[in-house]
PDB file of C-alpha atoms in Angstrom:
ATOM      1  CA  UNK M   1      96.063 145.745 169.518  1.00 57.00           C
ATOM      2  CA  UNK M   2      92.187 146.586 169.876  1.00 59.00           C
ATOM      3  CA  UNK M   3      89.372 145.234 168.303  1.00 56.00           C
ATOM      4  CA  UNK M   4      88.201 147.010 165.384  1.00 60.00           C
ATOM      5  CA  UNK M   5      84.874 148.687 165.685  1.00 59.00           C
ATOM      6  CA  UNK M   6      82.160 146.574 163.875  1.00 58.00           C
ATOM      7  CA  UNK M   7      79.282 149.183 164.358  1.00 53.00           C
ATOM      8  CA  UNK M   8      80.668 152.054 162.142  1.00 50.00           C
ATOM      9  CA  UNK M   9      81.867 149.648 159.117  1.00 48.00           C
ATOM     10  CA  UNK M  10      78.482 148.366 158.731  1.00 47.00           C
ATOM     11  CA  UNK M  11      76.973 151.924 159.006  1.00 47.00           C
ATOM     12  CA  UNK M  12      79.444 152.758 156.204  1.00 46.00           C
ATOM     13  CA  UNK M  13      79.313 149.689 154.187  1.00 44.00           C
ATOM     14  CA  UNK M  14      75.198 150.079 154.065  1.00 45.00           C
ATOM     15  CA  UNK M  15      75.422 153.433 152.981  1.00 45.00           C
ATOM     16  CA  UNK M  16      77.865 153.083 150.034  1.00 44.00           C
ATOM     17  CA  UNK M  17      75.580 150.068 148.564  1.00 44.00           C
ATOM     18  CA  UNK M  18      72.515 152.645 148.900  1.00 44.00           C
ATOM     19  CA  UNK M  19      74.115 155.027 146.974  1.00 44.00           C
ATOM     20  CA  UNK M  20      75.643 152.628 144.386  1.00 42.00           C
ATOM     21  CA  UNK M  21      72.605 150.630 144.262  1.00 44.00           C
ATOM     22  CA  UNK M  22      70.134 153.825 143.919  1.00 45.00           C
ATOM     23  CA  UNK M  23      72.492 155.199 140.881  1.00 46.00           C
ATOM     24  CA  UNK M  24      74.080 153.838 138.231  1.00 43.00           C
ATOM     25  CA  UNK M  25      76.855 151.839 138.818  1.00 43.00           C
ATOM     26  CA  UNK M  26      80.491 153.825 138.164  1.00 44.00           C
ATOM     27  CA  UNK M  27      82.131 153.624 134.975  1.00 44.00           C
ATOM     28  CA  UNK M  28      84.918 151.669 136.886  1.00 44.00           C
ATOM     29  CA  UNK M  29      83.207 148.308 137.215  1.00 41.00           C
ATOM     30  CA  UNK M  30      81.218 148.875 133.914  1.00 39.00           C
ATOM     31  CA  UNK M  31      84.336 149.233 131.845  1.00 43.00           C
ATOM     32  CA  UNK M  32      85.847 146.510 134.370  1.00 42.00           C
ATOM     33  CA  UNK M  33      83.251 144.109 133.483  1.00 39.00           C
ATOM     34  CA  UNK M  34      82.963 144.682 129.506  1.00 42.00           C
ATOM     35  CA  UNK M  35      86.890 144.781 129.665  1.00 44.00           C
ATOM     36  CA  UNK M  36      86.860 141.621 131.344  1.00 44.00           C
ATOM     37  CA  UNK M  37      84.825 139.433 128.521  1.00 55.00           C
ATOM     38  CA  UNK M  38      86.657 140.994 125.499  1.00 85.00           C
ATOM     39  CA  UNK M  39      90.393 141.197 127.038  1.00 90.00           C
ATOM     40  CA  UNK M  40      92.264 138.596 128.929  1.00 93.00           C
ATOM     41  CA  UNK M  41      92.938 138.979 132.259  1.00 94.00           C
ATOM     42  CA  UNK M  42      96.681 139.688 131.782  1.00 95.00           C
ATOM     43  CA  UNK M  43      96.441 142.824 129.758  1.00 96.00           C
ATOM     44  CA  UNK M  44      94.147 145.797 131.781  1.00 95.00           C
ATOM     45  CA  UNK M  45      93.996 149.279 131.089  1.00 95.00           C
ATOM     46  CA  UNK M  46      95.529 151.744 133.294  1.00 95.00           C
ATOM     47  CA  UNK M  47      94.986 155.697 132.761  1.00 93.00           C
ATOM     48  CA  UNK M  48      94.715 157.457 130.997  1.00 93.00           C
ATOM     49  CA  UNK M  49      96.843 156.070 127.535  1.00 94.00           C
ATOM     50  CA  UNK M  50      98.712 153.124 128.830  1.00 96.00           C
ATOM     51  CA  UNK M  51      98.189 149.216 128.867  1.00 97.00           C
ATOM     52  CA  UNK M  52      99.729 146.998 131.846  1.00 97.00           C
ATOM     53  CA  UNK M  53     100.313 142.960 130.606  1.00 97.00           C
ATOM     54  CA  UNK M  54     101.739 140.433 132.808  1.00 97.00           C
ATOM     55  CA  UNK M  55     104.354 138.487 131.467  1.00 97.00           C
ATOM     56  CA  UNK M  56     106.072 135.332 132.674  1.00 96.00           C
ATOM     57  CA  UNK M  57     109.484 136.042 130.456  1.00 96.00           C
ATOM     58  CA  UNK M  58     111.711 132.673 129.540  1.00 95.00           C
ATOM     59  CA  UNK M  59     115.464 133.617 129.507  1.00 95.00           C
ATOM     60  CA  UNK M  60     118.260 131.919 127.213  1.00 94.00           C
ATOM     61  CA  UNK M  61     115.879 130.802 124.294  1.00 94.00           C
ATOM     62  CA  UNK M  62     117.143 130.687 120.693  1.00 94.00           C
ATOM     63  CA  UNK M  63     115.057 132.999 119.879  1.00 95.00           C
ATOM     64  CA  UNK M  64     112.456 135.905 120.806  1.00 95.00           C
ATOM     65  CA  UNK M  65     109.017 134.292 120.469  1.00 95.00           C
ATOM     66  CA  UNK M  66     105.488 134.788 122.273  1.00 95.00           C
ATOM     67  CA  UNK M  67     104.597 130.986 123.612  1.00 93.00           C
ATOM     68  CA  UNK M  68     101.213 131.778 125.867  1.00 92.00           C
ATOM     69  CA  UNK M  69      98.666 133.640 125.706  1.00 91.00           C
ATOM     70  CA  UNK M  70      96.137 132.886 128.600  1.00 91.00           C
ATOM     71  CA  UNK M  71      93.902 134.679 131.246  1.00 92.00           C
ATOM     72  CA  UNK M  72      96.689 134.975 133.578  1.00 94.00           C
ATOM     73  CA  UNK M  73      99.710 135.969 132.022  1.00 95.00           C
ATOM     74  CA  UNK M  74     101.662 135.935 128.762  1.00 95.00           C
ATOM     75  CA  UNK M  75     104.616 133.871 128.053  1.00 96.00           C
ATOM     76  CA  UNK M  76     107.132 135.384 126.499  1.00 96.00           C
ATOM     77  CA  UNK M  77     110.598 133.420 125.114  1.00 96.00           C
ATOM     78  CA  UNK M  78     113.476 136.086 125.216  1.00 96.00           C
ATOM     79  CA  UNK M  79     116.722 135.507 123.462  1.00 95.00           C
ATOM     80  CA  UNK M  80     119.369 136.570 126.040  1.00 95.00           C
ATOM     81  CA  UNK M  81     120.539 135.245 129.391  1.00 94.00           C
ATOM     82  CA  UNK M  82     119.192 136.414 132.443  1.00 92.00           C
ATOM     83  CA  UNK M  83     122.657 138.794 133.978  1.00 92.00           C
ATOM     84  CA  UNK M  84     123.193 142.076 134.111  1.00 92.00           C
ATOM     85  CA  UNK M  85     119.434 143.430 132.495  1.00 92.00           C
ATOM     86  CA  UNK M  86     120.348 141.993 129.412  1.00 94.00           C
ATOM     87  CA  UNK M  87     117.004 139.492 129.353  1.00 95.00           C
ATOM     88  CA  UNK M  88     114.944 142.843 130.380  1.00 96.00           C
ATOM     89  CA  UNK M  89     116.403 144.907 127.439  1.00 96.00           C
ATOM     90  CA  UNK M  90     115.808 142.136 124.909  1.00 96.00           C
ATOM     91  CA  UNK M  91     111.965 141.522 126.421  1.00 97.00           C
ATOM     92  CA  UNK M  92     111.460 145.569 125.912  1.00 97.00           C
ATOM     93  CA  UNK M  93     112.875 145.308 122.194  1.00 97.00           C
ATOM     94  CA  UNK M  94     110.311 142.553 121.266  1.00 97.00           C
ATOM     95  CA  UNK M  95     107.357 143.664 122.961  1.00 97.00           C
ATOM     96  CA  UNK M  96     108.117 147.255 121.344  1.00 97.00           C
ATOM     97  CA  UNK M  97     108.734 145.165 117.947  1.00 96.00           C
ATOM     98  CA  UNK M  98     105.733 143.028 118.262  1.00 96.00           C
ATOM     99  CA  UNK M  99     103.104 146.171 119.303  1.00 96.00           C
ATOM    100  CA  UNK M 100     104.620 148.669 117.032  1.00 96.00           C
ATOM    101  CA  UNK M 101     105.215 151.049 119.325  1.00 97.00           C
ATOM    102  CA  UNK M 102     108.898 153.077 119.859  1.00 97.00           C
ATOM    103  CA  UNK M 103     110.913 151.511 122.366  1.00 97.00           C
ATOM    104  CA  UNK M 104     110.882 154.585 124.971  1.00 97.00           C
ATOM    105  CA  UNK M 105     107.285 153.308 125.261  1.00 97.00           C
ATOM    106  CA  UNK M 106     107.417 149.993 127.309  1.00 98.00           C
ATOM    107  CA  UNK M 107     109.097 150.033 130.573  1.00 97.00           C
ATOM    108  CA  UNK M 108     108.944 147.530 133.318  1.00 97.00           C
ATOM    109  CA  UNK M 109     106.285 148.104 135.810  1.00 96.00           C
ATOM    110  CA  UNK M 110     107.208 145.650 138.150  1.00 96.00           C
ATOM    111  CA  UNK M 111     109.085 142.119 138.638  1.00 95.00           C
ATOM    112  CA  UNK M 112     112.622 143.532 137.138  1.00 94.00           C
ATOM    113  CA  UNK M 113     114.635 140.294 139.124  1.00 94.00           C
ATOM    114  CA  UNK M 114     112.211 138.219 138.250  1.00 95.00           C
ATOM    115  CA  UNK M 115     110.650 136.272 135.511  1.00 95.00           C
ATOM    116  CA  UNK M 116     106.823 136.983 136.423  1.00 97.00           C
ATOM    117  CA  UNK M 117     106.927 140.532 135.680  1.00 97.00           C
ATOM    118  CA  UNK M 118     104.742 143.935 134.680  1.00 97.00           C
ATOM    119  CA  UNK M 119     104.942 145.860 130.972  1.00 97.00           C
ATOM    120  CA  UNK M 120     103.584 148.950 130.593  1.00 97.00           C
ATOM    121  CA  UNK M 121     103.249 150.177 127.425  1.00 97.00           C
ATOM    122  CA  UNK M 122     102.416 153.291 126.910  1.00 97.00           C
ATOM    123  CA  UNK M 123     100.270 155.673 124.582  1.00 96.00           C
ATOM    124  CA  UNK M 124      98.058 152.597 123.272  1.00 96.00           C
ATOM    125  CA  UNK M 125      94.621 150.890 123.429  1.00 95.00           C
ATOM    126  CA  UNK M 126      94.230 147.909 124.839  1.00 95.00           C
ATOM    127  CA  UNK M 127      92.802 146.685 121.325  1.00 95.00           C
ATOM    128  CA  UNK M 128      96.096 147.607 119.451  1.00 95.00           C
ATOM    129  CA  UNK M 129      97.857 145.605 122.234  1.00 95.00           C
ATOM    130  CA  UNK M 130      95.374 142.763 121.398  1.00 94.00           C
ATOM    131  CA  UNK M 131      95.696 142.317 118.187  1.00 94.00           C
ATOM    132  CA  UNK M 132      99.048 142.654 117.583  1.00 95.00           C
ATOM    133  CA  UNK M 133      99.771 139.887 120.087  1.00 93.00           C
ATOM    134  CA  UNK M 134      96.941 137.917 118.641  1.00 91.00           C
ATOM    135  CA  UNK M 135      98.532 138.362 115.003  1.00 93.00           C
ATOM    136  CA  UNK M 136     102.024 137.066 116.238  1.00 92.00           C
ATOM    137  CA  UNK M 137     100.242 134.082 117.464  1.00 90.00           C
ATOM    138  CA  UNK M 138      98.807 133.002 114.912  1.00 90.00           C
ATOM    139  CA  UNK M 139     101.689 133.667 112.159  1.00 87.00           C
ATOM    140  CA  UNK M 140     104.087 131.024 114.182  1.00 76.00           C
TER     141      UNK M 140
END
């Protein structure tokens, strides 16, 4: 395989930070960055209306119960075993339940075999999705 050329990717790379640097910087890494200290790092926004949260989901508990809620992920205890979908159904039904949204919108993103996995609810803010998981943990 040959080298990559060095020459042209600084001569790119030096004119992107002159035009970022001369302007204001994009609304990307602004929102990115206010996001960032008001959010944890397991919920983000993704456009235009939805909200992705990483979830590490617990299979075969007693009960459906939220047990985590840190920068990288969100624990979730789900009452059904893990076979045949049934511990993706159930995670769906609370997460709908606990957000208040209808079930038709959270879907699985990513990570459907296995228990680190990506929720995307859809048509919300990422403040509703905040605060509903932050009432639920502090009413247990």
């Amino acid at each position: 395989m040959a080298p990559t050329k060095k020459g042209k990717a600084k001569a790119i790379s030096s004119s992107t930070t002159t035009k970022s640097s001369s302007s204001s910087p994009p609304a990307a890494a602004i929102t990115s960055t206010t996001c960032s200290k008001k959010f944890p790092g397991c919920m983000r926004f993704v456009p235009p209306s939805s909200v992705a949260i990483t979830i590490h989901a617990k299979p075969g508990s007693k009960q459906a119960t939220i047990t985590d809620f840190n920068d990288d992920e969100l624990g979730v205890q789900i009452d059904a075993p893990a076979k045949d979908g049934e511990a993706n159904a159930a995670l769906l039904d609370y997460i709908s339940s606990v957000i208040g949204v209808k079930r038709r919108q959270v879907s699985i993103g990513s990570g459907s075999k296995s228990r680190d996995k990506v929720v995307i609810v859809e048509e919300v803010t990422l403040q509703n999705v905040f605060d509903a998981l932050d009432k639920v943990l502090k009413n247990r």
